[in-house]
Amino acid sequence: MAVTRGFTGRPRRGGDDRLPPGQYDTGAGWPTLTAELTPQVDVDTWTMTVDGLVDTPTTWDWRGIHALPGSSYFGDIHCVTTWTKFDTTFTGVSVDTLLETTGVRPEATHVFATATTGYTTNLPLADITGGKAWLVWEFDGKPLTPEHGGPVRLLVPHLYFWKSAKWITRIELRDHDEQGFWERNGYHDRGDPWLEQRYQGDA
């Protein structure tokens, strides 16, 4: 699948230091973009697994994930297709909490996130720890809808939103990096919106 450089965006709003370069404020809207058909995931059968280079590989079901201490994110999200949405509120559980349960082996450097659809994305471990990432199931106080990744999606708001895998079901810790779906198809391995890391070869 070829990746085009057709995302030129709209003019940056003057004087707003919350808007990364090349992005526009989508306002009340939240565009829906996906490379796959939207699945209908049954919370009665959904599970979330953290494994790989951990001390105690663990799988949570819907009730179990909700029994963990809750956590919320309030802030902005940014999509590689140039929209930014300000002042979002997501609720779920911090990825730090999951990793505290499983333990992280010292050789772990990266994670490989997988969705129920088979979608994958790669992230440095440092980008999902230290209060930077969540598993979320609510948006603005309501259940996350399937088209936006419900019942549960990964949220890594400081990176472009393709890194926040929808319909997540597994996080595997590894001692090396391995490209996921969009990365294999030309997108940047990290995806920092402030550096405009949209495509392979960008700074």
Tab-separated table of C-alpha atoms in Angstrom:
chain	number	residue	atom	x	y	z
A	1	MET	CA	0.000	0.000	0.000
A	2	ALA	CA	1.611	3.248	-1.108
A	3	VAL	CA	1.685	6.275	1.165
A	4	THR	CA	1.225	9.652	-0.483
A	5	ARG	CA	2.412	12.993	0.818
A	6	GLY	CA	-0.960	14.569	0.173
A	7	PHE	CA	-1.599	15.728	3.737
A	8	THR	CA	-1.035	19.464	3.441
A	9	GLY	CA	-3.512	20.525	6.099
A	10	ARG	CA	-5.057	23.921	6.651
A	11	PRO	CA	-3.274	27.079	7.749
A	12	ARG	CA	-2.034	26.919	11.298
A	13	ARG	CA	-4.087	29.055	13.667
A	14	GLY	CA	-2.022	32.114	14.480
A	15	GLY	CA	-0.445	32.286	17.908
A	16	ASP	CA	-1.627	28.895	19.156
A	17	ASP	CA	1.392	27.064	20.553
A	18	ARG	CA	-0.734	23.947	21.188
A	19	LEU	CA	-1.076	23.241	17.471
A	20	PRO	CA	1.825	21.242	15.993
A	21	PRO	CA	3.183	22.320	12.603
A	22	GLY	CA	1.066	21.307	9.636
A	23	GLN	CA	-2.020	20.665	11.777
A	24	TYR	CA	-5.448	22.313	11.906
A	25	ASP	CA	-8.012	22.496	14.717
A	26	THR	CA	-10.881	20.128	13.929
A	27	GLY	CA	-13.108	21.845	16.495
A	28	ALA	CA	-16.026	19.765	17.729
A	29	GLY	CA	-15.465	17.113	15.083
A	30	TRP	CA	-13.525	13.900	15.420
A	31	PRO	CA	-12.718	12.449	11.972
A	32	THR	CA	-12.909	8.678	11.692
A	33	LEU	CA	-10.086	7.072	9.735
A	34	THR	CA	-9.195	3.395	9.611
A	35	ALA	CA	-7.495	0.928	7.297
A	36	GLU	CA	-9.922	-1.835	8.287
A	37	LEU	CA	-13.572	-2.653	8.676
A	38	THR	CA	-14.819	-1.635	12.110
A	39	PRO	CA	-15.225	-4.771	14.248
A	40	GLN	CA	-17.981	-5.291	16.786
A	41	VAL	CA	-16.047	-6.507	19.810
A	42	ASP	CA	-18.013	-8.294	22.539
A	43	VAL	CA	-16.848	-7.180	25.987
A	44	ASP	CA	-17.871	-10.574	27.355
A	45	THR	CA	-15.144	-12.250	25.299
A	46	TRP	CA	-12.609	-9.400	24.982
A	47	THR	CA	-9.267	-9.844	26.725
A	48	MET	CA	-6.105	-7.787	27.056
A	49	THR	CA	-2.696	-9.458	27.323
A	50	VAL	CA	0.693	-8.007	28.281
A	51	ASP	CA	3.495	-10.465	27.595
A	52	GLY	CA	6.916	-10.845	26.032
A	53	LEU	CA	9.797	-9.569	28.147
A	54	VAL	CA	7.873	-9.333	31.402
A	55	ASP	CA	8.180	-11.222	34.677
A	56	THR	CA	4.543	-12.295	34.821
A	57	PRO	CA	2.615	-12.422	31.531
A	58	THR	CA	-0.950	-11.419	32.361
A	59	THR	CA	-4.314	-11.440	30.630
A	60	TRP	CA	-7.245	-9.356	31.869
A	61	ASP	CA	-10.889	-9.735	30.920
A	62	TRP	CA	-13.351	-6.821	30.847
A	63	ARG	CA	-14.143	-7.039	34.544
A	64	GLY	CA	-10.520	-7.495	35.500
A	65	ILE	CA	-9.255	-4.472	33.556
A	66	HIS	CA	-11.937	-2.323	35.189
A	67	ALA	CA	-10.891	-3.533	38.645
A	68	LEU	CA	-7.505	-1.840	38.227
A	69	PRO	CA	-7.008	1.723	39.515
A	70	GLY	CA	-8.535	4.105	37.001
A	71	SER	CA	-6.791	6.981	35.293
A	72	SER	CA	-7.810	9.791	32.928
A	73	TYR	CA	-6.144	11.900	30.269
A	74	PHE	CA	-7.208	15.473	29.557
A	75	GLY	CA	-5.500	17.138	26.636
A	76	ASP	CA	-5.040	17.182	22.890
A	77	ILE	CA	-4.739	14.481	20.212
A	78	HIS	CA	-3.098	14.765	16.786
A	79	CYS	CA	-3.627	12.746	13.593
A	80	VAL	CA	-1.085	12.351	10.796
A	81	THR	CA	-3.836	13.403	8.361
A	82	THR	CA	-3.325	16.906	9.853
A	83	TRP	CA	-6.231	17.329	12.259
A	84	THR	CA	-5.792	18.130	15.948
A	85	LYS	CA	-8.553	17.871	18.526
A	86	PHE	CA	-8.160	20.030	21.627
A	87	ASP	CA	-9.270	19.350	25.200
A	88	THR	CA	-10.260	15.703	24.951
A	89	THR	CA	-10.998	13.573	28.004
A	90	PHE	CA	-10.329	9.836	27.970
A	91	THR	CA	-10.762	7.445	30.897
A	92	GLY	CA	-9.313	3.999	31.430
A	93	VAL	CA	-6.165	2.653	33.014
A	94	SER	CA	-2.572	3.799	32.733
A	95	VAL	CA	-0.232	1.474	30.856
A	96	ASP	CA	2.119	1.982	33.807
A	97	THR	CA	-0.404	0.167	35.997
A	98	LEU	CA	-0.438	-2.831	33.655
A	99	LEU	CA	3.348	-2.957	33.593
A	100	GLU	CA	3.564	-2.707	37.372
A	101	THR	CA	1.460	-5.868	37.494
A	102	THR	CA	3.500	-7.800	34.951
A	103	GLY	CA	6.953	-6.419	35.724
A	104	VAL	CA	9.304	-5.319	32.943
A	105	ARG	CA	12.522	-7.172	32.265
A	106	PRO	CA	15.601	-4.936	31.943
A	107	GLU	CA	16.304	-5.931	28.350
A	108	ALA	CA	12.909	-4.662	27.113
A	109	THR	CA	13.231	-1.594	24.872
A	110	HIS	CA	10.140	-1.601	22.623
A	111	VAL	CA	6.530	-2.731	22.505
A	112	PHE	CA	4.457	-4.226	19.703
A	113	ALA	CA	0.751	-3.491	20.053
A	114	THR	CA	-1.842	-5.718	18.348
A	115	ALA	CA	-5.552	-5.175	17.777
A	116	THR	CA	-8.304	-7.746	17.503
A	117	THR	CA	-8.328	-7.055	13.734
A	118	GLY	CA	-4.636	-7.913	13.400
A	119	TYR	CA	-3.585	-4.263	13.105
A	120	THR	CA	-0.180	-3.625	14.687
A	121	THR	CA	2.025	-0.709	15.638
A	122	ASN	CA	5.447	-0.395	17.248
A	123	LEU	CA	6.540	1.976	20.006
A	124	PRO	CA	9.642	2.580	22.109
A	125	LEU	CA	8.979	1.464	25.669
A	126	ALA	CA	9.838	5.000	26.817
A	127	ASP	CA	6.825	6.325	24.870
A	128	ILE	CA	4.265	4.276	26.804
A	129	THR	CA	5.699	4.583	30.325
A	130	GLY	CA	6.038	7.454	32.769
A	131	GLY	CA	2.414	8.574	32.480
A	132	LYS	CA	2.450	8.836	28.675
A	133	ALA	CA	-0.029	6.102	27.630
A	134	TRP	CA	-3.351	4.561	28.612
A	135	LEU	CA	-5.844	1.890	27.680
A	136	VAL	CA	-9.104	3.823	27.427
A	137	TRP	CA	-12.757	2.865	27.207
A	138	GLU	CA	-14.497	6.204	27.759
A	139	PHE	CA	-14.434	9.474	25.830
A	140	ASP	CA	-15.983	12.572	27.424
A	141	GLY	CA	-17.690	10.390	30.010
A	142	LYS	CA	-19.329	8.007	27.530
A	143	PRO	CA	-18.287	4.547	26.308
A	144	LEU	CA	-15.790	4.714	23.459
A	145	THR	CA	-17.668	3.942	20.244
A	146	PRO	CA	-16.508	1.152	17.911
A	147	GLU	CA	-15.555	3.550	15.110
A	148	HIS	CA	-13.180	5.302	17.500
A	149	GLY	CA	-11.646	2.082	18.778
A	150	GLY	CA	-14.137	0.905	21.387
A	151	PRO	CA	-14.515	-0.971	23.529
A	152	VAL	CA	-10.819	-0.329	24.329
A	153	ARG	CA	-8.050	1.443	22.473
A	154	LEU	CA	-4.477	2.375	23.220
A	155	LEU	CA	-3.981	6.110	23.817
A	156	VAL	CA	-0.534	7.629	23.247
A	157	PRO	CA	-1.525	11.285	22.855
A	158	HIS	CA	1.938	12.796	22.428
A	159	LEU	CA	2.411	10.843	19.161
A	160	TYR	CA	0.362	10.835	15.956
A	161	PHE	CA	-2.862	8.963	16.505
A	162	TRP	CA	-2.120	5.904	14.349
A	163	LYS	CA	0.112	4.867	17.264
A	164	SER	CA	-2.982	4.755	19.502
A	165	ALA	CA	-4.120	1.362	18.221
A	166	LYS	CA	-7.875	0.840	18.119
A	167	TRP	CA	-9.504	-2.357	19.472
A	168	ILE	CA	-6.330	-3.296	21.302
A	169	THR	CA	-5.903	-6.786	22.667
A	170	ARG	CA	-2.167	-7.275	23.255
A	171	ILE	CA	1.016	-5.410	24.187
A	172	GLU	CA	4.183	-7.439	23.728
A	173	LEU	CA	7.468	-6.193	25.179
A	174	ARG	CA	10.549	-6.836	23.058
A	175	ASP	CA	14.301	-6.188	23.050
A	176	HIS	CA	14.185	-4.783	19.506
A	177	ASP	CA	12.039	-2.665	17.230
A	178	GLU	CA	9.774	-4.180	14.583
A	179	GLN	CA	7.573	-2.149	12.279
A	180	GLY	CA	3.807	-2.423	12.480
A	181	PHE	CA	1.171	-2.027	9.749
A	182	TRP	CA	1.526	1.643	8.807
A	183	GLU	CA	5.247	1.710	9.507
A	184	ARG	CA	5.806	-1.076	6.972
A	185	ASN	CA	3.765	0.976	4.524
A	186	GLY	CA	5.844	4.132	4.767
A	187	TYR	CA	4.882	5.921	7.961
A	188	HIS	CA	7.495	7.024	10.475
A	189	ASP	CA	8.575	4.543	13.153
A	190	ARG	CA	7.914	7.007	16.005
A	191	GLY	CA	5.487	9.715	14.832
A	192	ASP	CA	6.172	12.832	16.901
A	193	PRO	CA	3.747	15.538	15.674
A	194	TRP	CA	5.979	18.373	16.882
A	195	LEU	CA	8.791	17.090	14.658
A	196	GLU	CA	6.359	16.273	11.803
A	197	GLN	CA	7.524	12.659	11.775
A	198	ARG	CA	4.893	11.537	9.290
A	199	TYR	CA	6.868	9.351	6.888
A	200	GLN	CA	9.981	7.223	6.786
A	201	GLY	CA	12.948	9.554	6.292
A	202	ASP	CA	11.431	12.493	8.163
A	203	ALA	CA	13.663	13.850	10.929
